[in-house]
């Protein structure tokens, strides 16, 4: 499984009548950017907030409002939904949610929602008092029970000038939820543990020895595993990346903290991926006070850190997790990766040259297993993550 789940898919975007409708234009644009074809249906109230011309300009297709459109010879709601892989309602007003929950079909949007098959994602937006009303609560619970994915709302400033729960989530997040709804859940029921980022080894209360790892590769694995339905624990060293939604994140600093967190989570896991750049050494002593400048030279003695992956490999047992390590090298890539595979007792080593992806969103890796060496083309870290997870999924299926 590789690439964006939205690429080449057809999305029917239903725009309800709320002020958040202005952000739905950005939802359409992001869907389009990620390779989806987009049909837009506005409710009559939606049309009061934003016009169909905006969506036609973005999607290249006429936006529809009228069930009785005389320019369309057939059944418009059947034609629109027959092609749709997913229906996305943004914004979903309290009224639209109520009509969905009760199966009404008195306009183009609601007839489409009745005729559509496949996943439905809704992004509610309304005043907190409407969101918290028992009728809305019951309607949302009913929709959820039917499998509708509800994304948001979130707490934030509202059109009324107040602040509270009811604000539509941002367009990027809505589109991510749509992509997730189209992603096969082949890792459902699996516990995946991923380590990411570098570690900081303290010298004194304000200084540390560290490395330049951004954490991007490990975060991408955690996010894709989550998207594919896994229950994910991300053990993250210091990283500037935002905490991914729907992932249990344990933040650690040193290699020894990371070891404890990974070991605690690995017991229940089917897959452990050590993507972290764990410091091999730490200062043998941590000064209690900030070290003052004095001599021309400062010597810091270092001692070896525990090798987390090797420890996991040494305690392997029947039914234990698949172990995946990384090997960042500057030369002799495959040879060194093979040596690490054996020395650390893991199932797969993802090898890459430092020049090919230490920072940035792309990476070029070679997958090394006891039986095969598979060089992959340069690709996004999300796609590399999918290849690693595919390897796991195919072994699990055996
Ligand atoms: N690793 C680990 N614990 C460590 C060091 C590394 O679990 N203390 C893991 C990394 O997360 C990675 C793999 O081992 O998955 C390989 O890391 P690398 O630093 O390349 O291996 P080293 O054993 O440190 O070998 P080298 O001599 O090349 O540094």
Short mmCIF file of C-alpha atoms and ligand atoms in Angstrom, two decimals:
data_model
loop_
_atom_site.label_atom_id
_atom_site.label_comp_id
_atom_site.label_asym_id
_atom_site.label_seq_id
_atom_site.Cartn_x
_atom_site.Cartn_y
_atom_site.Cartn_z
CA UNK A 1 0.00 0.00 0.00
CA UNK A 2 1.62 3.22 -1.06
CA UNK A 3 0.69 6.75 -2.06
CA UNK A 4 -2.11 9.03 -0.99
CA UNK A 5 -5.41 7.23 -0.37
CA UNK A 6 -7.13 10.20 -2.03
CA UNK A 7 -5.25 9.98 -5.31
CA UNK A 8 -7.56 9.02 -8.15
CA UNK A 9 -10.61 8.81 -5.84
CA UNK A 10 -13.92 10.62 -6.20
CA UNK A 11 -15.15 12.72 -3.28
CA UNK A 12 -18.61 14.25 -2.98
CA UNK A 13 -18.27 17.37 -0.84
CA UNK A 14 -21.53 18.52 0.80
CA UNK A 15 -21.42 22.10 2.06
CA UNK A 16 -23.96 22.99 4.76
CA UNK A 17 -25.16 26.42 5.84
CA UNK A 18 -22.72 27.72 8.43
CA UNK A 19 -20.11 30.43 8.47
CA UNK A 20 -17.40 27.73 8.37
CA UNK A 21 -18.52 27.16 4.74
CA UNK A 22 -15.88 29.69 3.70
CA UNK A 23 -13.24 27.15 4.79
CA UNK A 24 -14.84 24.43 2.65
CA UNK A 25 -13.27 26.04 -0.41
CA UNK A 26 -9.89 25.18 1.13
CA UNK A 27 -11.12 21.64 1.79
CA UNK A 28 -12.00 21.33 -1.92
CA UNK A 29 -8.62 22.72 -2.93
CA UNK A 30 -6.72 20.34 -0.62
CA UNK A 31 -8.71 17.33 -1.86
CA UNK A 32 -7.89 18.38 -5.40
CA UNK A 33 -4.21 18.91 -4.57
CA UNK A 34 -4.00 15.40 -3.14
CA UNK A 35 -5.31 13.94 -6.38
CA UNK A 36 -9.03 13.46 -5.71
CA UNK A 37 -11.80 14.41 -8.12
CA UNK A 38 -14.33 16.61 -6.31
CA UNK A 39 -18.06 17.10 -6.90
CA UNK A 40 -19.67 19.78 -4.75
CA UNK A 41 -23.25 19.92 -3.50
CA UNK A 42 -24.33 22.98 -1.54
CA UNK A 43 -27.45 23.05 0.59
CA UNK A 44 -29.67 26.09 -0.07
CA UNK A 45 -28.41 27.49 3.27
CA UNK A 46 -24.81 26.70 2.33
CA UNK A 47 -25.29 28.75 -0.80
CA UNK A 48 -26.04 31.79 1.36
CA UNK A 49 -22.51 31.61 2.77
CA UNK A 50 -20.48 30.69 -0.30
CA UNK A 51 -21.35 30.40 -3.97
CA UNK A 52 -21.02 27.43 -6.29
CA UNK A 53 -18.81 29.52 -8.56
CA UNK A 54 -15.99 29.27 -6.00
CA UNK A 55 -16.13 25.46 -5.99
CA UNK A 56 -16.48 25.25 -9.77
CA UNK A 57 -13.36 27.39 -10.09
CA UNK A 58 -11.41 25.11 -7.73
CA UNK A 59 -12.69 21.70 -8.81
CA UNK A 60 -13.31 22.34 -12.52
CA UNK A 61 -16.82 20.90 -12.11
CA UNK A 62 -20.14 22.69 -11.70
CA UNK A 63 -21.31 22.82 -8.09
CA UNK A 64 -24.89 21.60 -7.63
CA UNK A 65 -27.68 22.80 -5.39
CA UNK A 66 -30.95 21.90 -6.98
CA UNK A 67 -32.44 18.40 -6.94
CA UNK A 68 -34.77 19.57 -9.68
CA UNK A 69 -32.00 21.02 -11.86
CA UNK A 70 -33.69 21.28 -15.29
CA UNK A 71 -30.30 21.24 -17.06
CA UNK A 72 -29.64 17.67 -15.84
CA UNK A 73 -31.75 15.07 -17.65
CA UNK A 74 -31.45 12.12 -15.19
CA UNK A 75 -31.47 11.59 -11.45
CA UNK A 76 -28.76 13.94 -10.28
CA UNK A 77 -28.43 12.45 -6.77
CA UNK A 78 -27.99 8.95 -8.19
CA UNK A 79 -25.44 10.09 -10.76
CA UNK A 80 -23.42 12.08 -8.22
CA UNK A 81 -23.29 9.32 -5.63
CA UNK A 82 -22.76 6.45 -8.07
CA UNK A 83 -19.26 7.76 -8.76
CA UNK A 84 -18.37 8.81 -5.20
CA UNK A 85 -15.85 6.81 -3.17
CA UNK A 86 -16.53 9.00 -0.14
CA UNK A 87 -18.96 11.68 1.00
CA UNK A 88 -17.56 14.52 3.08
CA UNK A 89 -19.93 16.95 4.82
CA UNK A 90 -18.21 20.22 5.78
CA UNK A 91 -19.55 22.13 7.52
CA UNK A 92 -22.16 19.79 8.97
CA UNK A 93 -24.76 21.96 10.71
CA UNK A 94 -27.03 20.77 13.53
CA UNK A 95 -29.90 20.70 11.02
CA UNK A 96 -27.98 18.67 8.45
CA UNK A 97 -26.87 16.16 11.12
CA UNK A 98 -30.48 15.83 12.28
CA UNK A 99 -31.71 15.25 8.75
CA UNK A 100 -28.97 12.68 8.15
CA UNK A 101 -29.77 10.88 11.41
CA UNK A 102 -33.44 10.64 10.50
CA UNK A 103 -32.92 9.70 6.88
CA UNK A 104 -34.73 12.69 5.40
CA UNK A 105 -34.31 13.38 1.72
CA UNK A 106 -35.92 16.65 0.76
CA UNK A 107 -33.11 18.34 -1.15
CA UNK A 108 -30.09 17.39 -3.24
CA UNK A 109 -27.67 17.12 -0.29
CA UNK A 110 -29.86 14.80 1.79
CA UNK A 111 -30.93 12.63 -1.15
CA UNK A 112 -27.22 12.23 -1.98
CA UNK A 113 -26.52 11.25 1.62
CA UNK A 114 -29.23 8.58 1.41
CA UNK A 115 -28.10 7.27 -1.97
CA UNK A 116 -24.37 7.22 -1.21
CA UNK A 117 -22.53 4.01 -0.33
CA UNK A 118 -19.06 3.91 1.21
CA UNK A 119 -17.55 6.01 3.97
CA UNK A 120 -19.12 9.26 5.17
CA UNK A 121 -17.08 11.86 7.07
CA UNK A 122 -18.75 14.85 8.74
CA UNK A 123 -17.10 17.99 10.14
CA UNK A 124 -19.66 19.64 12.44
CA UNK A 125 -19.64 23.39 13.03
CA UNK A 126 -22.14 25.24 15.19
CA UNK A 127 -22.58 27.27 18.36
CA UNK A 128 -21.67 25.29 21.53
CA UNK A 129 -25.26 25.47 22.81
CA UNK A 130 -26.47 23.76 19.64
CA UNK A 131 -23.65 21.17 19.75
CA UNK A 132 -24.45 20.37 23.37
CA UNK A 133 -28.23 20.16 22.87
CA UNK A 134 -29.51 16.64 23.68
CA UNK A 135 -31.04 16.35 20.20
CA UNK A 136 -27.68 17.02 18.53
CA UNK A 137 -25.88 14.70 20.97
CA UNK A 138 -28.35 11.90 20.16
CA UNK A 139 -28.13 12.50 16.41
CA UNK A 140 -24.32 12.44 16.47
CA UNK A 141 -24.32 9.24 18.57
CA UNK A 142 -26.71 7.60 16.09
CA UNK A 143 -24.57 8.63 13.11
CA UNK A 144 -21.42 7.35 14.83
CA UNK A 145 -23.13 4.04 15.56
CA UNK A 146 -23.87 3.77 11.84
CA UNK A 147 -20.19 4.20 11.06
CA UNK A 148 -20.16 7.86 10.12
CA UNK A 149 -16.77 9.41 10.97
CA UNK A 150 -17.22 12.60 13.00
CA UNK A 151 -14.18 14.90 12.93
CA UNK A 152 -14.36 17.72 15.48
CA UNK A 153 -15.70 20.16 16.34
CA UNK A 154 -12.96 21.78 18.41
CA UNK A 155 -12.78 24.49 21.02
CA UNK A 156 -11.89 27.91 19.65
CA UNK A 157 -13.14 31.39 18.83
CA UNK A 158 -16.62 31.33 17.28
CA UNK A 159 -18.51 33.64 14.90
CA UNK A 160 -20.53 34.95 17.87
CA UNK A 161 -17.34 36.36 19.39
CA UNK A 162 -17.47 33.79 22.18
CA UNK A 163 -15.13 30.88 22.55
CA UNK A 164 -16.17 27.28 23.05
CA UNK A 165 -16.68 23.91 21.43
CA UNK A 166 -18.25 24.16 18.01
CA UNK A 167 -15.54 25.40 15.68
CA UNK A 168 -14.99 23.32 12.56
CA UNK A 169 -11.57 21.63 12.47
CA UNK A 170 -9.07 23.03 10.00
CA UNK A 171 -9.29 21.99 6.32
CA UNK A 172 -6.05 19.96 6.36
CA UNK A 173 -7.31 17.86 9.25
CA UNK A 174 -10.68 17.28 7.57
CA UNK A 175 -8.92 16.07 4.43
CA UNK A 176 -6.63 13.83 6.51
CA UNK A 177 -9.74 12.26 8.08
CA UNK A 178 -11.16 11.70 4.58
CA UNK A 179 -7.91 10.03 3.47
CA UNK A 180 -7.99 7.82 6.56
CA UNK A 181 -11.57 6.79 5.87
CA UNK A 182 -10.42 5.58 2.43
CA UNK A 183 -7.40 3.68 3.77
CA UNK A 184 -7.84 -0.10 4.19
CA UNK A 185 -7.59 -0.98 7.89
CA UNK A 186 -5.16 -3.86 7.37
CA UNK A 187 -3.40 -3.27 10.72
CA UNK A 188 -6.58 -3.17 12.83
CA UNK A 189 -6.03 -4.97 16.11
CA UNK A 190 -2.22 -4.65 15.98
CA UNK A 191 -0.13 -2.90 18.59
CA UNK A 192 2.80 -1.07 16.98
CA UNK A 193 5.60 0.61 18.97
CA UNK A 194 7.76 3.17 17.16
CA UNK A 195 10.72 5.13 18.51
CA UNK A 196 11.65 8.42 16.86
CA UNK A 197 13.99 11.38 17.09
CA UNK A 198 17.36 11.67 18.71
CA UNK A 199 18.20 11.50 22.40
CA UNK A 200 19.71 14.15 24.66
CA UNK A 201 22.41 12.95 27.03
CA UNK A 202 22.89 15.43 29.84
CA UNK A 203 26.29 16.98 30.57
CA UNK A 204 25.03 19.35 33.25
CA UNK A 205 21.63 20.90 34.10
CA UNK A 206 21.62 23.02 30.90
CA UNK A 207 23.77 21.15 28.37
CA UNK A 208 23.54 17.87 26.51
CA UNK A 209 25.12 15.75 23.79
CA UNK A 210 22.64 15.16 20.98
CA UNK A 211 22.28 14.64 17.24
CA UNK A 212 20.44 16.23 14.32
CA UNK A 213 17.68 13.66 13.93
CA UNK A 214 14.36 15.42 13.19
CA UNK A 215 12.12 12.47 14.10
CA UNK A 216 10.30 12.71 10.74
CA UNK A 217 10.83 9.09 9.70
CA UNK A 218 9.56 7.63 12.98
CA UNK A 219 6.61 10.02 13.13
CA UNK A 220 5.68 9.06 9.56
CA UNK A 221 5.67 5.36 10.53
CA UNK A 222 3.52 6.05 13.59
CA UNK A 223 1.05 8.13 11.53
CA UNK A 224 0.73 5.60 8.71
CA UNK A 225 0.35 2.69 11.18
CA UNK A 226 -2.43 4.68 12.87
CA UNK A 227 -4.04 5.43 9.49
CA UNK A 228 -4.02 1.70 8.71
CA UNK A 229 -5.87 0.92 11.93
CA UNK A 230 -3.06 -0.02 14.35
CA UNK A 231 -2.96 0.92 17.99
CA UNK A 232 0.27 2.95 18.09
CA UNK A 233 2.68 3.95 20.85
CA UNK A 234 5.26 6.52 19.70
CA UNK A 235 8.25 6.86 22.00
CA UNK A 236 9.70 10.19 20.95
CA UNK A 237 13.00 11.75 21.85
CA UNK A 238 13.14 15.57 21.71
CA UNK A 239 11.51 16.63 18.42
CA UNK A 240 9.89 19.81 17.13
CA UNK A 241 7.18 17.82 15.30
CA UNK A 242 3.55 18.20 16.41
CA UNK A 243 2.00 15.38 18.46
CA UNK A 244 0.05 13.18 16.01
CA UNK A 245 -3.68 12.75 16.73
CA UNK A 246 -4.80 9.28 17.70
CA UNK A 247 -1.34 8.05 18.71
CA UNK A 248 -0.16 7.46 22.29
CA UNK A 249 2.97 9.59 22.55
CA UNK A 250 5.56 9.05 25.28
CA UNK A 251 8.13 11.84 25.37
CA UNK A 252 11.60 10.93 26.62
CA UNK A 253 14.99 12.62 26.65
CA UNK A 254 17.83 10.19 27.18
CA UNK A 255 18.63 6.75 25.72
CA UNK A 256 18.01 5.17 29.10
CA UNK A 257 14.55 6.80 29.38
CA UNK A 258 13.82 5.64 25.83
CA UNK A 259 14.88 2.11 26.71
CA UNK A 260 12.48 1.99 29.67
CA UNK A 261 9.56 3.37 27.63
CA UNK A 262 10.17 1.06 24.64
CA UNK A 263 10.57 -2.03 26.83
CA UNK A 264 7.39 -1.24 28.76
CA UNK A 265 5.37 -0.85 25.55
CA UNK A 266 6.98 -3.68 23.55
CA UNK A 267 5.54 -6.48 25.71
CA UNK A 268 2.09 -6.17 24.12
CA UNK A 269 3.32 -5.28 20.62
CA UNK A 270 3.30 -7.20 17.35
CA UNK A 271 5.73 -4.78 15.72
CA UNK A 272 8.53 -2.62 17.17
CA UNK A 273 10.28 -0.15 14.87
CA UNK A 274 13.40 1.52 16.24
CA UNK A 275 13.59 4.60 14.03
CA UNK A 276 15.22 6.69 16.77
CA UNK A 277 18.80 7.88 16.47
CA UNK A 278 19.74 6.69 19.94
CA UNK A 279 22.98 8.15 21.30
CA UNK A 280 25.53 5.36 21.58
CA UNK A 281 27.31 7.07 24.49
CA UNK A 282 26.45 9.39 27.36
CA UNK A 283 28.64 11.46 29.67
CA UNK A 284 29.78 9.20 32.50
CA UNK A 285 28.85 11.84 35.02
CA UNK A 286 26.24 14.57 34.96
CA UNK A 287 27.48 17.67 36.77
CA UNK A 288 25.02 18.79 39.43
CA UNK A 289 25.79 22.46 38.72
CA UNK A 290 26.30 24.24 35.42
CA UNK A 291 29.93 23.67 34.38
CA UNK A 292 31.82 26.95 34.54
CA UNK A 293 34.30 28.07 31.91
CA UNK A 294 37.86 27.61 33.24
CA UNK A 295 40.61 25.65 31.44
CA UNK A 296 41.34 25.82 27.71
CA UNK A 297 40.20 22.25 27.32
CA UNK A 298 37.21 20.39 28.69
CA UNK A 299 37.29 16.59 28.60
CA UNK A 300 34.00 14.73 28.90
CA UNK A 301 34.27 11.01 29.54
CA UNK A 302 31.56 8.99 27.86
CA UNK A 303 30.15 5.54 28.66
CA UNK A 304 28.13 3.23 26.47
CA UNK A 305 24.33 3.45 26.44
CA UNK A 306 22.14 0.36 26.39
CA UNK A 307 21.44 -0.84 22.84
CA UNK A 308 17.65 -1.01 22.88
CA UNK A 309 17.24 -2.91 19.63
CA UNK A 310 19.94 -5.45 20.51
CA UNK A 311 18.28 -5.98 23.88
CA UNK A 312 14.93 -6.60 22.21
CA UNK A 313 16.63 -8.94 19.73
CA UNK A 314 18.37 -10.88 22.50
CA UNK A 315 15.12 -11.48 24.36
CA UNK A 316 13.16 -12.65 21.29
CA UNK A 317 10.65 -15.38 21.87
CA UNK A 318 7.97 -17.24 19.97
CA UNK A 319 5.00 -14.93 19.47
CA UNK A 320 7.13 -11.84 20.23
CA UNK A 321 7.01 -8.72 18.05
CA UNK A 322 8.62 -8.32 14.64
CA UNK A 323 11.71 -6.12 15.12
CA UNK A 324 12.71 -3.44 12.64
CA UNK A 325 15.87 -1.39 12.94
CA UNK A 326 17.39 1.44 10.95
CA UNK A 327 20.96 1.77 9.78
CA UNK A 328 22.21 5.19 8.85
CA UNK A 329 25.56 4.80 7.15
CA UNK A 330 28.04 6.88 5.22
CA UNK A 331 29.41 3.94 3.14
CA UNK A 332 29.16 0.13 2.57
CA UNK A 333 25.40 0.38 3.09
CA UNK A 334 24.20 -3.18 2.48
CA UNK A 335 27.16 -4.87 4.11
CA UNK A 336 26.78 -2.85 7.31
CA UNK A 337 23.00 -3.27 7.34
CA UNK A 338 23.40 -7.06 7.05
CA UNK A 339 25.88 -7.03 9.92
CA UNK A 340 23.39 -5.04 12.07
CA UNK A 341 20.56 -7.40 11.15
CA UNK A 342 22.52 -10.32 12.60
CA UNK A 343 24.20 -8.52 15.50
CA UNK A 344 20.94 -6.97 16.76
CA UNK A 345 18.75 -9.99 16.01
CA UNK A 346 16.12 -8.12 14.04
CA UNK A 347 13.84 -9.11 11.15
CA UNK A 348 14.35 -6.10 8.91
CA UNK A 349 16.91 -3.32 8.68
CA UNK A 350 15.97 -0.16 6.82
CA UNK A 351 19.28 1.14 5.54
CA UNK A 352 19.99 4.57 4.19
CA UNK A 353 22.95 6.74 3.43
CA UNK A 354 23.29 9.87 5.53
CA UNK A 355 23.29 11.97 2.37
CA UNK A 356 19.88 10.59 1.26
CA UNK A 357 17.41 11.63 3.90
CA UNK A 358 18.67 12.60 7.30
CA UNK A 359 16.50 15.70 7.21
CA UNK A 360 13.65 16.58 4.88
CA UNK A 361 10.44 14.83 3.85
CA UNK A 362 11.90 12.31 1.41
CA UNK A 363 14.15 9.33 1.89
CA UNK A 364 15.91 6.71 -0.22
CA UNK A 365 16.25 3.40 1.59
CA UNK A 366 17.16 -0.24 1.05
CA UNK A 367 15.20 -2.91 2.89
CA UNK A 368 17.51 -5.65 4.16
CA UNK A 369 16.11 -8.93 5.52
CA UNK A 370 17.87 -12.26 6.09
CA UNK A 371 16.69 -13.38 2.65
CA UNK A 372 16.52 -10.26 0.48
CA UNK A 373 17.98 -6.85 -0.28
CA UNK A 374 15.39 -4.50 -1.78
CA UNK A 375 16.51 -1.02 -2.84
CA UNK A 376 13.57 1.40 -3.07
CA UNK A 377 13.36 4.47 -5.27
CA UNK A 378 13.53 7.88 -3.54
CA UNK A 379 10.08 8.58 -2.06
CA UNK A 380 8.28 10.41 0.72
CA UNK A 381 8.88 9.22 4.28
CA UNK A 382 5.14 8.35 4.42
CA UNK A 383 5.66 5.98 1.47
CA UNK A 384 8.78 4.46 3.05
CA UNK A 385 6.64 3.93 6.16
CA UNK A 386 4.04 2.11 4.05
CA UNK A 387 6.68 -0.21 2.60
CA UNK A 388 7.88 -1.14 6.09
CA UNK A 389 4.29 -1.71 7.26
CA UNK A 390 3.53 -3.73 4.10
CA UNK A 391 6.44 -6.02 4.99
CA UNK A 392 4.97 -6.50 8.46
CA UNK A 393 1.43 -7.01 7.12
CA UNK A 394 2.54 -9.64 4.60
CA UNK A 395 4.41 -11.61 7.29
CA UNK A 396 1.49 -11.41 9.62
CA UNK A 397 -0.81 -12.78 6.95
CA UNK A 398 1.31 -15.91 6.53
N1 LIG B 1 19.79 1.54 18.42
C1 LIG B 1 19.28 1.23 19.65
N2 LIG B 1 19.99 1.57 20.77
C2 LIG B 1 21.18 2.19 20.68
C3 LIG B 1 21.72 2.50 19.41
C4 LIG B 1 20.99 2.17 18.29
O1 LIG B 1 18.20 0.66 19.74
N3 LIG B 1 21.84 2.50 21.79
C5 LIG B 1 19.02 1.17 17.22
C6 LIG B 1 18.63 2.34 16.34
O2 LIG B 1 17.37 2.86 16.72
C7 LIG B 1 18.60 1.73 14.97
C8 LIG B 1 19.65 0.64 15.03
O3 LIG B 1 19.83 0.37 16.41
O4 LIG B 1 17.36 1.10 14.69
C9 LIG B 1 20.95 0.97 14.41
O5 LIG B 1 21.49 2.12 14.95
P1 LIG B 1 22.98 2.56 14.63
O6 LIG B 1 23.30 3.77 15.45
O7 LIG B 1 23.16 2.64 13.15
O8 LIG B 1 23.73 1.26 15.15
P2 LIG B 1 24.95 1.08 16.08
O9 LIG B 1 24.80 -0.23 16.74
O10 LIG B 1 25.07 2.25 16.97
O11 LIG B 1 26.13 0.99 15.06
P3 LIG B 1 27.19 2.09 14.59
O12 LIG B 1 28.46 1.55 15.02
O13 LIG B 1 27.02 2.13 13.10
O14 LIG B 1 26.80 3.39 15.27
#
